mmCIF file of C-alpha atoms in Angstrom:
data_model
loop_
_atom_site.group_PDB
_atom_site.id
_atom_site.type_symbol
_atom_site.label_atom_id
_atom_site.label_comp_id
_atom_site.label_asym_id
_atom_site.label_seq_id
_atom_site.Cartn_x
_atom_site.Cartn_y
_atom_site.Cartn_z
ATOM 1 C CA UNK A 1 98.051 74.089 67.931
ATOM 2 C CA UNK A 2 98.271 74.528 71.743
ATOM 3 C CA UNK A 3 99.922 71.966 74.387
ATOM 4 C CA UNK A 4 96.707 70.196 75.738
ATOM 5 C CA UNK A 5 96.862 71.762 79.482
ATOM 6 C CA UNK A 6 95.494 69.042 82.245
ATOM 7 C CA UNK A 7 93.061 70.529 84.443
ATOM 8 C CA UNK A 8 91.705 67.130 85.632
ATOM 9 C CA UNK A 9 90.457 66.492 88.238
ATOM 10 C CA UNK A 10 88.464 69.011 87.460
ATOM 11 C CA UNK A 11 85.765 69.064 84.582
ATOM 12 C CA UNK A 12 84.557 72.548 84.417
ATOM 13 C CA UNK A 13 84.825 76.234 85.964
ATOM 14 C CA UNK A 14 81.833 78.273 87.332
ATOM 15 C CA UNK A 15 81.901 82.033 87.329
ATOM 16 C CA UNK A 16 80.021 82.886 90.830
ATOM 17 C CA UNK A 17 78.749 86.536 90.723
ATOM 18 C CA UNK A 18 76.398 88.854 93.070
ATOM 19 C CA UNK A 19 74.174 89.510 89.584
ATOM 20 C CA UNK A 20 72.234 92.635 89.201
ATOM 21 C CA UNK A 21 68.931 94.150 87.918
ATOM 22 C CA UNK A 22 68.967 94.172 83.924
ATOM 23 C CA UNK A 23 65.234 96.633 83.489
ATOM 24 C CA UNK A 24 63.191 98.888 85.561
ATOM 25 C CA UNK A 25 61.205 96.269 86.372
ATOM 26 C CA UNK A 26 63.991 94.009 88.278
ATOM 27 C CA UNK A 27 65.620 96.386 90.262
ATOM 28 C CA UNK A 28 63.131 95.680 93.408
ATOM 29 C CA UNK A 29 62.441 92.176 93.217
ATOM 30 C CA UNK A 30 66.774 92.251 92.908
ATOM 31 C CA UNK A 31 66.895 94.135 96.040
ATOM 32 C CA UNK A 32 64.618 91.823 97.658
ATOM 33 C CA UNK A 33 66.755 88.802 96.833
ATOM 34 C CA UNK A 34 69.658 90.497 98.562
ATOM 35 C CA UNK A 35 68.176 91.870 101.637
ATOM 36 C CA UNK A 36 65.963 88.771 102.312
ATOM 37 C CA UNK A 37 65.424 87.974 105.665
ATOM 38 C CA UNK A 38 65.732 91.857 106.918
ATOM 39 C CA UNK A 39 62.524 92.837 106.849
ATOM 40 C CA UNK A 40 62.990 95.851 104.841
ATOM 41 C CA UNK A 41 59.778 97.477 103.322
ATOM 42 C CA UNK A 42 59.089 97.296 99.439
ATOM 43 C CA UNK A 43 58.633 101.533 99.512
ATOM 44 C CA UNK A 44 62.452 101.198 101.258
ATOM 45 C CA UNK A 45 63.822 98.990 98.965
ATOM 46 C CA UNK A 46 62.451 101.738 96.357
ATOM 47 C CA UNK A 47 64.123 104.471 97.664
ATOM 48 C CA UNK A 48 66.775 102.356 97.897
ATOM 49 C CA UNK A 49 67.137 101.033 93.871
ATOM 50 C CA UNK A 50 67.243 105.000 93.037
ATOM 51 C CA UNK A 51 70.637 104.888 92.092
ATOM 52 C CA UNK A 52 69.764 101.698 89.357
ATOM 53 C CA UNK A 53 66.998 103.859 88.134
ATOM 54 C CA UNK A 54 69.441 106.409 87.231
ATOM 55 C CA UNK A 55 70.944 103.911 84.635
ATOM 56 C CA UNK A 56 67.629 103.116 83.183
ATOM 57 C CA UNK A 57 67.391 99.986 85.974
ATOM 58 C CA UNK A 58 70.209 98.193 84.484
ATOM 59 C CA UNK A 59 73.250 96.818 86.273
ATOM 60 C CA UNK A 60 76.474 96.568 84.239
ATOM 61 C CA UNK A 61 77.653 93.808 86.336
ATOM 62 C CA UNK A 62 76.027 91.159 84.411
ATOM 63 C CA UNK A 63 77.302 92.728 80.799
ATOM 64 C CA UNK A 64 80.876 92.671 82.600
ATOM 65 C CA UNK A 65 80.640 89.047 83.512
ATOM 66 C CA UNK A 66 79.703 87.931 80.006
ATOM 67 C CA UNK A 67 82.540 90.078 78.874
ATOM 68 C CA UNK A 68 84.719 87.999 81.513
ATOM 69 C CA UNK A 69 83.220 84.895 80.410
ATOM 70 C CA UNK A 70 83.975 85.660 76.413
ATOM 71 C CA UNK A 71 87.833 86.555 77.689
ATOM 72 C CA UNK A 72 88.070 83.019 80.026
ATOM 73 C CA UNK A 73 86.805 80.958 77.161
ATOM 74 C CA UNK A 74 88.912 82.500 74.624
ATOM 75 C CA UNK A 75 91.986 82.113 76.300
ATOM 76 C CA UNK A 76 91.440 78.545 77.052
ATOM 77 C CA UNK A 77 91.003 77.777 73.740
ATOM 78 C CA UNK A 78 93.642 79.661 72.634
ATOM 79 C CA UNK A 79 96.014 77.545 75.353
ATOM 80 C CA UNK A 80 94.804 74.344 74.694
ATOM 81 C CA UNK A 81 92.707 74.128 78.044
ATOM 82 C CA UNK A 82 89.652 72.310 77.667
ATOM 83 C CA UNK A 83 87.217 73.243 80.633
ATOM 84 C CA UNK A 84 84.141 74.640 80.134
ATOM 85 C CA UNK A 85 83.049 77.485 81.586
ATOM 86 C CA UNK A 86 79.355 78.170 83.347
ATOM 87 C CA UNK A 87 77.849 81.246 85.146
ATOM 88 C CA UNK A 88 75.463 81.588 88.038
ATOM 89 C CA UNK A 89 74.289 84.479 90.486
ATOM 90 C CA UNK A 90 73.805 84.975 94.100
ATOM 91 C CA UNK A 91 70.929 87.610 93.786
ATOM 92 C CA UNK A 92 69.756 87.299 89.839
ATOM 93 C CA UNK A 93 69.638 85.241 86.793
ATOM 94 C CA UNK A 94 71.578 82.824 85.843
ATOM 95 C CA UNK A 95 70.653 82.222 89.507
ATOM 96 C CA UNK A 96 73.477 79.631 91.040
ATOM 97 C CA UNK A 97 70.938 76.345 92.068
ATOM 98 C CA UNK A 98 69.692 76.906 88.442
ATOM 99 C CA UNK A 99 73.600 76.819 87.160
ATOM 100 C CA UNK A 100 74.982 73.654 89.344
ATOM 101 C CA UNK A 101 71.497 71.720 88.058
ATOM 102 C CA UNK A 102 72.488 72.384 84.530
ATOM 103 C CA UNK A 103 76.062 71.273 85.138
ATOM 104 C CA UNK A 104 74.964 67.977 87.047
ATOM 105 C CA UNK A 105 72.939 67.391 83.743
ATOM 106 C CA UNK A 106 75.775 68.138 81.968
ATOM 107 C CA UNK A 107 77.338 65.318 83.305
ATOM 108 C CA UNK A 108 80.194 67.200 85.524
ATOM 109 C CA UNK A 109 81.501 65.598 88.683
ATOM 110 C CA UNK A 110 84.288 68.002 90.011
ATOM 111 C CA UNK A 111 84.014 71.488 89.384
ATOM 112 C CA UNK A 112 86.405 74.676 90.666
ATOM 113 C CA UNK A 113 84.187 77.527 91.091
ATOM 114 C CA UNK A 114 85.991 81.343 90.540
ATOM 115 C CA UNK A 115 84.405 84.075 92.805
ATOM 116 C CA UNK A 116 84.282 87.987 91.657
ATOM 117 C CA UNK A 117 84.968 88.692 94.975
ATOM 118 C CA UNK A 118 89.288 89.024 95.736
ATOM 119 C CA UNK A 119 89.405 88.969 99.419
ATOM 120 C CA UNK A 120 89.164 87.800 102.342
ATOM 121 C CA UNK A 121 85.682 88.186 103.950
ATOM 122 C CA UNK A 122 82.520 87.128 104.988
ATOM 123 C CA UNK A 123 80.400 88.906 102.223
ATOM 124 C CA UNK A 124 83.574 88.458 99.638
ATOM 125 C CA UNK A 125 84.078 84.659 101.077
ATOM 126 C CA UNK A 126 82.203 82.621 102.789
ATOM 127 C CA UNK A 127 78.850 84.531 102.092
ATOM 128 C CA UNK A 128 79.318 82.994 98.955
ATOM 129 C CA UNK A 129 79.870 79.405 99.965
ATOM 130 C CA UNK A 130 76.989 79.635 102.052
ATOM 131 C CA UNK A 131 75.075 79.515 98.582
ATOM 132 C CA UNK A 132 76.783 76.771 97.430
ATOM 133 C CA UNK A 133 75.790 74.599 99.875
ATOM 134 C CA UNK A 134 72.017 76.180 99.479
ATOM 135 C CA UNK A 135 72.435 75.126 96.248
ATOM 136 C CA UNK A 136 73.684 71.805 96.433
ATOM 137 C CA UNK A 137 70.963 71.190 99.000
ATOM 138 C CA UNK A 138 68.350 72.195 96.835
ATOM 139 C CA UNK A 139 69.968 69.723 94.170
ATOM 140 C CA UNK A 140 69.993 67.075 97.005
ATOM 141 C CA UNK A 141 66.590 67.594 97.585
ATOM 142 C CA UNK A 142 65.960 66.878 93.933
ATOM 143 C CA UNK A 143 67.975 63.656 93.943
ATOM 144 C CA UNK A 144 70.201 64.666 91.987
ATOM 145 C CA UNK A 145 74.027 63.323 92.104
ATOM 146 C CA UNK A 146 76.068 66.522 93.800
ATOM 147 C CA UNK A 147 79.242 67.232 92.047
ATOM 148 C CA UNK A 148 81.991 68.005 94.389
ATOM 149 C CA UNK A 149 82.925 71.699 94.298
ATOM 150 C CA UNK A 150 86.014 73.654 95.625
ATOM 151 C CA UNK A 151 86.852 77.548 95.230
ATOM 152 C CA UNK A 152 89.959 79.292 93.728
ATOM 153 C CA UNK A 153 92.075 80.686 96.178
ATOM 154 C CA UNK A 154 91.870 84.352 96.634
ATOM 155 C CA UNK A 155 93.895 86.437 93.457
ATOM 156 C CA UNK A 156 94.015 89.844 95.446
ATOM 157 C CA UNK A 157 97.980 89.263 94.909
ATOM 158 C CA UNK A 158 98.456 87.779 91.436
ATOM 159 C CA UNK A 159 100.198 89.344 88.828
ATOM 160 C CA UNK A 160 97.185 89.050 86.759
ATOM 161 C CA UNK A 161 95.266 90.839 88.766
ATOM 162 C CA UNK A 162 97.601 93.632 90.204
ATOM 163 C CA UNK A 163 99.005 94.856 86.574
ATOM 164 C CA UNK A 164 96.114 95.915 84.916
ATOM 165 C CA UNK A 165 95.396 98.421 87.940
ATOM 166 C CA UNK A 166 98.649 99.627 87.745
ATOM 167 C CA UNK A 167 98.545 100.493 84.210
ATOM 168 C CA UNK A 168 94.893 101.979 85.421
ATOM 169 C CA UNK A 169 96.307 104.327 87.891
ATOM 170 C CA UNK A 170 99.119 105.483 85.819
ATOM 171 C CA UNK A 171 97.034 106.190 82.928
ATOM 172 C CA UNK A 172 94.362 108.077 84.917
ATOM 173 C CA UNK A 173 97.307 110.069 86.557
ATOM 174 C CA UNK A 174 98.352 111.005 82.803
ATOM 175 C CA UNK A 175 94.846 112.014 82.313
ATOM 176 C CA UNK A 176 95.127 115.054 85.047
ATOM 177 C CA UNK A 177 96.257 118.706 84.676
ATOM 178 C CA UNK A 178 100.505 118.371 84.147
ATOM 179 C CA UNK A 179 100.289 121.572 86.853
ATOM 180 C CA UNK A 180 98.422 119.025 89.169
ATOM 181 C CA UNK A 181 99.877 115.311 88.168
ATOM 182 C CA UNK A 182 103.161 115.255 90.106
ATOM 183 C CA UNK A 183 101.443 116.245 93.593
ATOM 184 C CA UNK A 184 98.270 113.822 93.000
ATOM 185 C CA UNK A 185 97.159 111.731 95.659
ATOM 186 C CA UNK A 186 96.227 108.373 94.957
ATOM 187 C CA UNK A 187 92.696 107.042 97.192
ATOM 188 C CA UNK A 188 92.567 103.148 96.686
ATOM 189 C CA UNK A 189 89.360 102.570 97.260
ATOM 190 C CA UNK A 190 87.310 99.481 98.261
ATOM 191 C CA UNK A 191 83.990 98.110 100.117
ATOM 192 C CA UNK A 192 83.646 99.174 103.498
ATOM 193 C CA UNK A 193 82.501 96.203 106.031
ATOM 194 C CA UNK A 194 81.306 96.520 109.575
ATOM 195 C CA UNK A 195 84.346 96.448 111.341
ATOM 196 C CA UNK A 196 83.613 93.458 113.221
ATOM 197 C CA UNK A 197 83.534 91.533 109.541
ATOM 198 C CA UNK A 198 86.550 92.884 108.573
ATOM 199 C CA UNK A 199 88.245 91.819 112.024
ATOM 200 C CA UNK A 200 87.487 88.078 111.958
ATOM 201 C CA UNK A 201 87.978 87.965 108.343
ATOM 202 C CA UNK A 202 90.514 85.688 107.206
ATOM 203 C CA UNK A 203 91.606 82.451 109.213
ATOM 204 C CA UNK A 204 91.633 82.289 112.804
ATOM 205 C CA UNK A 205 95.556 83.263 113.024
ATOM 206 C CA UNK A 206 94.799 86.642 110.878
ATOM 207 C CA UNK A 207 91.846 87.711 113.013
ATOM 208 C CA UNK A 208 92.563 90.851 114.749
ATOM 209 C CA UNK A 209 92.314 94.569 113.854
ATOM 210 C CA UNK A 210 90.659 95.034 110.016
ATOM 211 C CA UNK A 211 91.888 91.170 109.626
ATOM 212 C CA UNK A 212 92.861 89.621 106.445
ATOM 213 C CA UNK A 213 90.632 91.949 104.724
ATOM 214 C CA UNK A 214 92.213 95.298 105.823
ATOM 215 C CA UNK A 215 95.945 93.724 105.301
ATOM 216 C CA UNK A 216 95.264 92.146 101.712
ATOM 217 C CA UNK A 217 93.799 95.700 100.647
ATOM 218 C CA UNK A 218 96.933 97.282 102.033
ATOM 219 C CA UNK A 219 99.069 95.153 100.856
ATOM 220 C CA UNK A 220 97.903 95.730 97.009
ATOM 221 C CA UNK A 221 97.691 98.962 97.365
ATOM 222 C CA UNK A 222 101.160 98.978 98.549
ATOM 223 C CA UNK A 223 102.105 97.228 95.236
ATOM 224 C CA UNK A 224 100.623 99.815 93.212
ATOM 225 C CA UNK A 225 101.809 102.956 94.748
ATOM 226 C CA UNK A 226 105.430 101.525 94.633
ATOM 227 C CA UNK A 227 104.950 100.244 90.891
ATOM 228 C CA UNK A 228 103.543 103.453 89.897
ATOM 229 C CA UNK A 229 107.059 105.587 91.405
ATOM 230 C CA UNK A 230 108.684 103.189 89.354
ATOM 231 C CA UNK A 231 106.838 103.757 86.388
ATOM 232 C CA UNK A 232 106.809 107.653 86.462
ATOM 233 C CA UNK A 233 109.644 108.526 88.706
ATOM 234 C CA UNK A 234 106.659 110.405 91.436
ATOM 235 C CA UNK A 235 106.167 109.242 94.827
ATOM 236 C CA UNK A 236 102.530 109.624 95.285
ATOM 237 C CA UNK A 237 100.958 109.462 98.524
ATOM 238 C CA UNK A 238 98.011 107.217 99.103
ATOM 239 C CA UNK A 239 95.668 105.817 101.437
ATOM 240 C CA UNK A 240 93.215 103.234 101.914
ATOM 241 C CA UNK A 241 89.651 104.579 101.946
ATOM 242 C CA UNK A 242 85.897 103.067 101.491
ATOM 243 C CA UNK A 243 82.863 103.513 100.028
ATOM 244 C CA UNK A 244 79.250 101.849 99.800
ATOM 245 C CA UNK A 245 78.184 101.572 103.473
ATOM 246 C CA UNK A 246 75.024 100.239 103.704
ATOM 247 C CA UNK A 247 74.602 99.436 106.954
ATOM 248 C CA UNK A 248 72.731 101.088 110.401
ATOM 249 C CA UNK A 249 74.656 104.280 111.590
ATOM 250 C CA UNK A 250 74.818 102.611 115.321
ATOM 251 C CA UNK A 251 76.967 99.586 113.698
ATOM 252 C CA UNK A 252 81.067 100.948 112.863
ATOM 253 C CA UNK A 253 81.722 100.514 109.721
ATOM 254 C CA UNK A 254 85.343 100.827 108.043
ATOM 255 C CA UNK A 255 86.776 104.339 107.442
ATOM 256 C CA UNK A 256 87.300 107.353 106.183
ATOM 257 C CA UNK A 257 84.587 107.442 103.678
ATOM 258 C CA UNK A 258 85.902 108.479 99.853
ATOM 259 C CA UNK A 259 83.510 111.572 100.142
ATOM 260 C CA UNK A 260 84.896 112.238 103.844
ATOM 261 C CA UNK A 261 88.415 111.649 102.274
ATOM 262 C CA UNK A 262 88.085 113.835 99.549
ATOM 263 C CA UNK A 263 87.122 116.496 101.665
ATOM 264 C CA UNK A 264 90.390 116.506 104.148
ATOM 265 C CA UNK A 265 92.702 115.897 101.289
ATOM 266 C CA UNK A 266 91.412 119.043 99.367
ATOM 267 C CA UNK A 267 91.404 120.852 102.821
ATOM 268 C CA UNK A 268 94.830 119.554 103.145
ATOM 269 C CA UNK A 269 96.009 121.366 99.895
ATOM 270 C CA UNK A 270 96.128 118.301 97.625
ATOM 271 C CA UNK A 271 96.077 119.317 93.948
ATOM 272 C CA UNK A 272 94.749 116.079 92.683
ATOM 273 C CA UNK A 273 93.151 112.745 93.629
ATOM 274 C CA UNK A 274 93.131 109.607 91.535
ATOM 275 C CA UNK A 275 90.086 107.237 93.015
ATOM 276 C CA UNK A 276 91.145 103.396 92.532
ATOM 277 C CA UNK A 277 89.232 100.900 92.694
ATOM 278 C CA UNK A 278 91.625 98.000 94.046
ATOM 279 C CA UNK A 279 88.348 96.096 95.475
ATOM 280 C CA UNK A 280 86.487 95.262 92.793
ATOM 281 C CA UNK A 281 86.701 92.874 89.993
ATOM 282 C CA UNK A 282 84.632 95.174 87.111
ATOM 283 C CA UNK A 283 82.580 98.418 86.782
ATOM 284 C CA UNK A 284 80.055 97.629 88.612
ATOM 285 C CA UNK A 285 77.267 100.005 89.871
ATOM 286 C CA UNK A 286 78.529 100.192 93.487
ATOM 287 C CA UNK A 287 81.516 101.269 90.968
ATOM 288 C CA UNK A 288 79.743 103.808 88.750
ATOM 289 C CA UNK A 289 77.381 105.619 90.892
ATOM 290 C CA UNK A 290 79.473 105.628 94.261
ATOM 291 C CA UNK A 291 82.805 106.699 92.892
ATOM 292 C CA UNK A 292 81.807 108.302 88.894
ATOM 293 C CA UNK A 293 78.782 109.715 90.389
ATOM 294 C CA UNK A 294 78.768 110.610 94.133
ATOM 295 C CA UNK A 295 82.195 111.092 94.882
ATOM 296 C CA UNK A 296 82.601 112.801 91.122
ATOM 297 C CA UNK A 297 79.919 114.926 92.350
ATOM 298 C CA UNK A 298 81.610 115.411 95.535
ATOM 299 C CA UNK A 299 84.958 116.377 94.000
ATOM 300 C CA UNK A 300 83.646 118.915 91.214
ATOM 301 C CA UNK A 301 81.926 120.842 94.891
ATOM 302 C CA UNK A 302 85.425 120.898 96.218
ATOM 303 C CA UNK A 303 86.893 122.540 92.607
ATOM 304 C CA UNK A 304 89.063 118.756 93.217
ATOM 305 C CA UNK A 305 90.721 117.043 89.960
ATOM 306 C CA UNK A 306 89.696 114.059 90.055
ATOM 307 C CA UNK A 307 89.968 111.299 87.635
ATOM 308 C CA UNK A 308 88.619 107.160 88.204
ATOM 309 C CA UNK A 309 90.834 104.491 86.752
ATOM 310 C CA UNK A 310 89.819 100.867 85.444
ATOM 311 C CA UNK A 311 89.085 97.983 87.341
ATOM 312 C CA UNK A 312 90.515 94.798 85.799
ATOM 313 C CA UNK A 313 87.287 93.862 84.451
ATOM 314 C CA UNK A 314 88.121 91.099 81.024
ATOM 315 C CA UNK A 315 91.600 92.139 80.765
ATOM 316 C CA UNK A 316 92.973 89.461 79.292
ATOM 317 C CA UNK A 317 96.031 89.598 81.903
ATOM 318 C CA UNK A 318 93.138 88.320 84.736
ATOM 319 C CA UNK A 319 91.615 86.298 82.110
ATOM 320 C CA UNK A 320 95.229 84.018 82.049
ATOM 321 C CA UNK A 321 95.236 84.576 85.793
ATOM 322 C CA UNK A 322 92.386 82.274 86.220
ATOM 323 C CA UNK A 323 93.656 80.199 83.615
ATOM 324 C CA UNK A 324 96.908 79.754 86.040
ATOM 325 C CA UNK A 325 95.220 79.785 89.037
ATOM 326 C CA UNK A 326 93.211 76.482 87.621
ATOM 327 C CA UNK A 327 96.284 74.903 87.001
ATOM 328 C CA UNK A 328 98.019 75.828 89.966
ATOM 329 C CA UNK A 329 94.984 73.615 92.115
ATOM 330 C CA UNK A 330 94.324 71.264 89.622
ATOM 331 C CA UNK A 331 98.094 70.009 89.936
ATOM 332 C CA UNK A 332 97.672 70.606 94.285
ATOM 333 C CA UNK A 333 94.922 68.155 93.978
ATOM 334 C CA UNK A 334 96.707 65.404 91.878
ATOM 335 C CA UNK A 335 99.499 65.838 94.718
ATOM 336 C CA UNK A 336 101.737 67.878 92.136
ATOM 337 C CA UNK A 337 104.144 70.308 93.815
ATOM 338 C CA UNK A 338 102.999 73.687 92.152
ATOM 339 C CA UNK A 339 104.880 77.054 93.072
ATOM 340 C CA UNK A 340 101.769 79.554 93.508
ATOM 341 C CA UNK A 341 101.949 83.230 91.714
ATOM 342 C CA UNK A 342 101.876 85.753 94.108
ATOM 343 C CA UNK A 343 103.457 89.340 94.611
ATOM 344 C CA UNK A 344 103.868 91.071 97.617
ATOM 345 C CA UNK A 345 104.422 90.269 101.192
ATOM 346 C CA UNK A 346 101.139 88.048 102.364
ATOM 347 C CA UNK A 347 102.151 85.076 99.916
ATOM 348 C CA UNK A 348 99.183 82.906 98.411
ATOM 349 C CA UNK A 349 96.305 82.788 99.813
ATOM 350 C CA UNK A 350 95.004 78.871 101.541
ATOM 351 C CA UNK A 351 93.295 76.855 98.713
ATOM 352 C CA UNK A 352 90.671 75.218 101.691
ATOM 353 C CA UNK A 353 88.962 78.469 103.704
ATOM 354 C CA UNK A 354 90.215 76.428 106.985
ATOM 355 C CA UNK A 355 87.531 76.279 110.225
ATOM 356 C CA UNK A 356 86.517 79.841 111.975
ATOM 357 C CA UNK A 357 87.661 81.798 108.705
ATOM 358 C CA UNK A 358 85.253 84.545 108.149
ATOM 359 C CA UNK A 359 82.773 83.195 110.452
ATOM 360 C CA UNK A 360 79.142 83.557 109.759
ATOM 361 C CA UNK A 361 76.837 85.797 111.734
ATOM 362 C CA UNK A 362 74.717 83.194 112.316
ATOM 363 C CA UNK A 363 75.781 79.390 111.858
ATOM 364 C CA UNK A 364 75.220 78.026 108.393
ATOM 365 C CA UNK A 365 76.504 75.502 106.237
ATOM 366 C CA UNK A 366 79.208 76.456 103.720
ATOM 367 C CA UNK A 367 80.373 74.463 100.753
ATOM 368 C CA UNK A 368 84.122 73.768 99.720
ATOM 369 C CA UNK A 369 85.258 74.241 103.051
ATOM 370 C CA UNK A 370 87.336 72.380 105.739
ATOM 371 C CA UNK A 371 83.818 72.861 107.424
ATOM 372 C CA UNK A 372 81.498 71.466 104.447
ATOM 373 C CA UNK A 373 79.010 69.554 105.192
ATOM 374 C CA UNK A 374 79.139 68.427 100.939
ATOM 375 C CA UNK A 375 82.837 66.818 100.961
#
């Protein structure tokens, strides 16, 4: 049997997800949980969901997360931690208020909560502790005892995470033409953000140009490309690109676009692109269509080899990442000295998202903050 690991204070984990549309039928009344408050028409948010439609209305994100679940409650049990481990959405069922309220029946007091979200940002970050403290104050409103909830720092930088990309991008790099595979360029690929996001994103100290955001993305991608000469003797080049702007033209976004990149690197004479997606957790549709459709698309137009690898998804190298990362502020809060896992230059990430860090665009509360209002 496993050493009993001690994750007190702490009595259980929740898995905090964007959710997605899981039938035909959900994909609008989805969209209108996620753009509410913007006005934007139902025949919009149509035209909009066209890309869900194309995968018979179904997103794979939720599939992906009960994968993850599955992996995080095996390896618990497997090394003798006993937390349990919820699920809750921002935008679909298991909707988050619905999740806490079950937990508070449940009985649990303190609880760590593990975005799918690595970085540093407002829609990655705090976005998300905005709903927490909707949530608890819908629970409030109920009379219900609030359990006191605090976030996982962000993993962009742990082992766990990093690896399984690396094996990703070598194996997809394997998977190209041999005439083509030494000259491959390697696109790591992740969310673009208004630029004014990405700028304040981070704490106070990191604001400036592209922010925490910008630097944590470079700095992965950094690990990778160096990991992967290692690992097959090639120097690849890379860059940073985006993908899955969704915002008005007039507003900058972050660039080049992958499409946009494709384009100049095959114009450029490069033989070969590998697309990886360093910021996201799983598969996800923003995943499929964007990069294994649209960009796909995009490259087979050019006469481009092109080949996707694997996000981390359930790997069960992330799966022991959160299982260390649980530890790791379990121990910080019983006033433990813990050495936190990190590669790279940046270091760990804060455990406490400190005052001004990825500021709102308009003032709200936010839970498990220096700034809650729920301490």
């Amino acid at each position: 049997m496993p050493d009993v690991l001690d994750a007190s204070p702490y009595d259980a984990l929740l898995l905090l997800s964007f959710g997605g549309p899981e039938g035909p039928d959900d994909v609008v009344p989805f969209l209108e949980n996620v753009t509410r408050g913007r006005g934007i028409p139902k025949e919009r948010l149509k035209e909009v969901g066209q890309h869900y439609f194309l995968f018979g209305g179904v997103s794979p994100i939720n599939d992906q997360n009960r994968a993850l679940l599955d992996a995080l409650r095996k390896d618990f049990a497997e090394h003798g931690l006993d937390l349990p481990v919820y699920w809750g959405n921002r935008n679909w069922a298991p909707y988050l208020t619905d999740t806490l309220r079950e937990m508070v029946h449940d009985g649990r007091r303190r609880v760590l909560v593990l975005a799918t979200s690595a970085y540093a940002s407002y829609s990655g970050c705090r976005q998300y502790r905005e709903n927490l403290a909707d949530a608890l104050a819908a629970l409030e409103s109920e009379g219900l005892e609030l359990p006191k909830i605090d976030k996982l720092r962000h993993y962009f930088n742990h082992p766990g995470f990093v690896e399984p990309m690396i094996d990703g991008v070598v194996r997809s790099l394997a998977e190209l033409p041999e005439e083509v595979r030494d000259g491959a360029h390697i696109a790591f690929c992740t969310h673009s953000i208004p630029t004014s996001a990405a700028d304040t994103s981070g704490p106070v100290e990191e604001h400036g140009d592209g922010g925490a955001y910008v630097r944590q993305h470079l700095d992965v991608a950094r690990l990778i490309a160096d990991a992967v000469r290692e690992r097959t003797g090639v120097d690849h080049p890379w860059q940073l690109v985006y993908q899955s702007r969704s915002g008005a033209p007039h507003i900058p976004w972050l660039e080049p676009d992958i499409c946009d990149h494709l384009e100049e690197r095959q114009a450029a004479g490069v033989p070969a692109v590998v697309m990886a997606p360093i910021g996201f957790v799983s598969d996800h549709m923003e995943v499929l269509y964007d990069l294994d459709t649209e960009a796909t698309a995009k490259a087979e137009e050019l006469g481009l080899p092109v080949r996707r690898s694997a996000t981390v998804g359930a790997d069960p190298r992330f799966a022991a990442a959160v299982r260390d990362l649980v530890l790791e502020r379990a121990g910080d809060e019983r006033g433990q000295e813990v050495t936190p896992c990190a590669l790279g230059t940046l270091g760990a990430s804060h455990n406490l998202c400190p005052v001004g860090c990825c500021p709102a665009r308009a003032p709200r509360p936010a839970a498990a903050g220096a700034d809650s209002p729920y301490a």
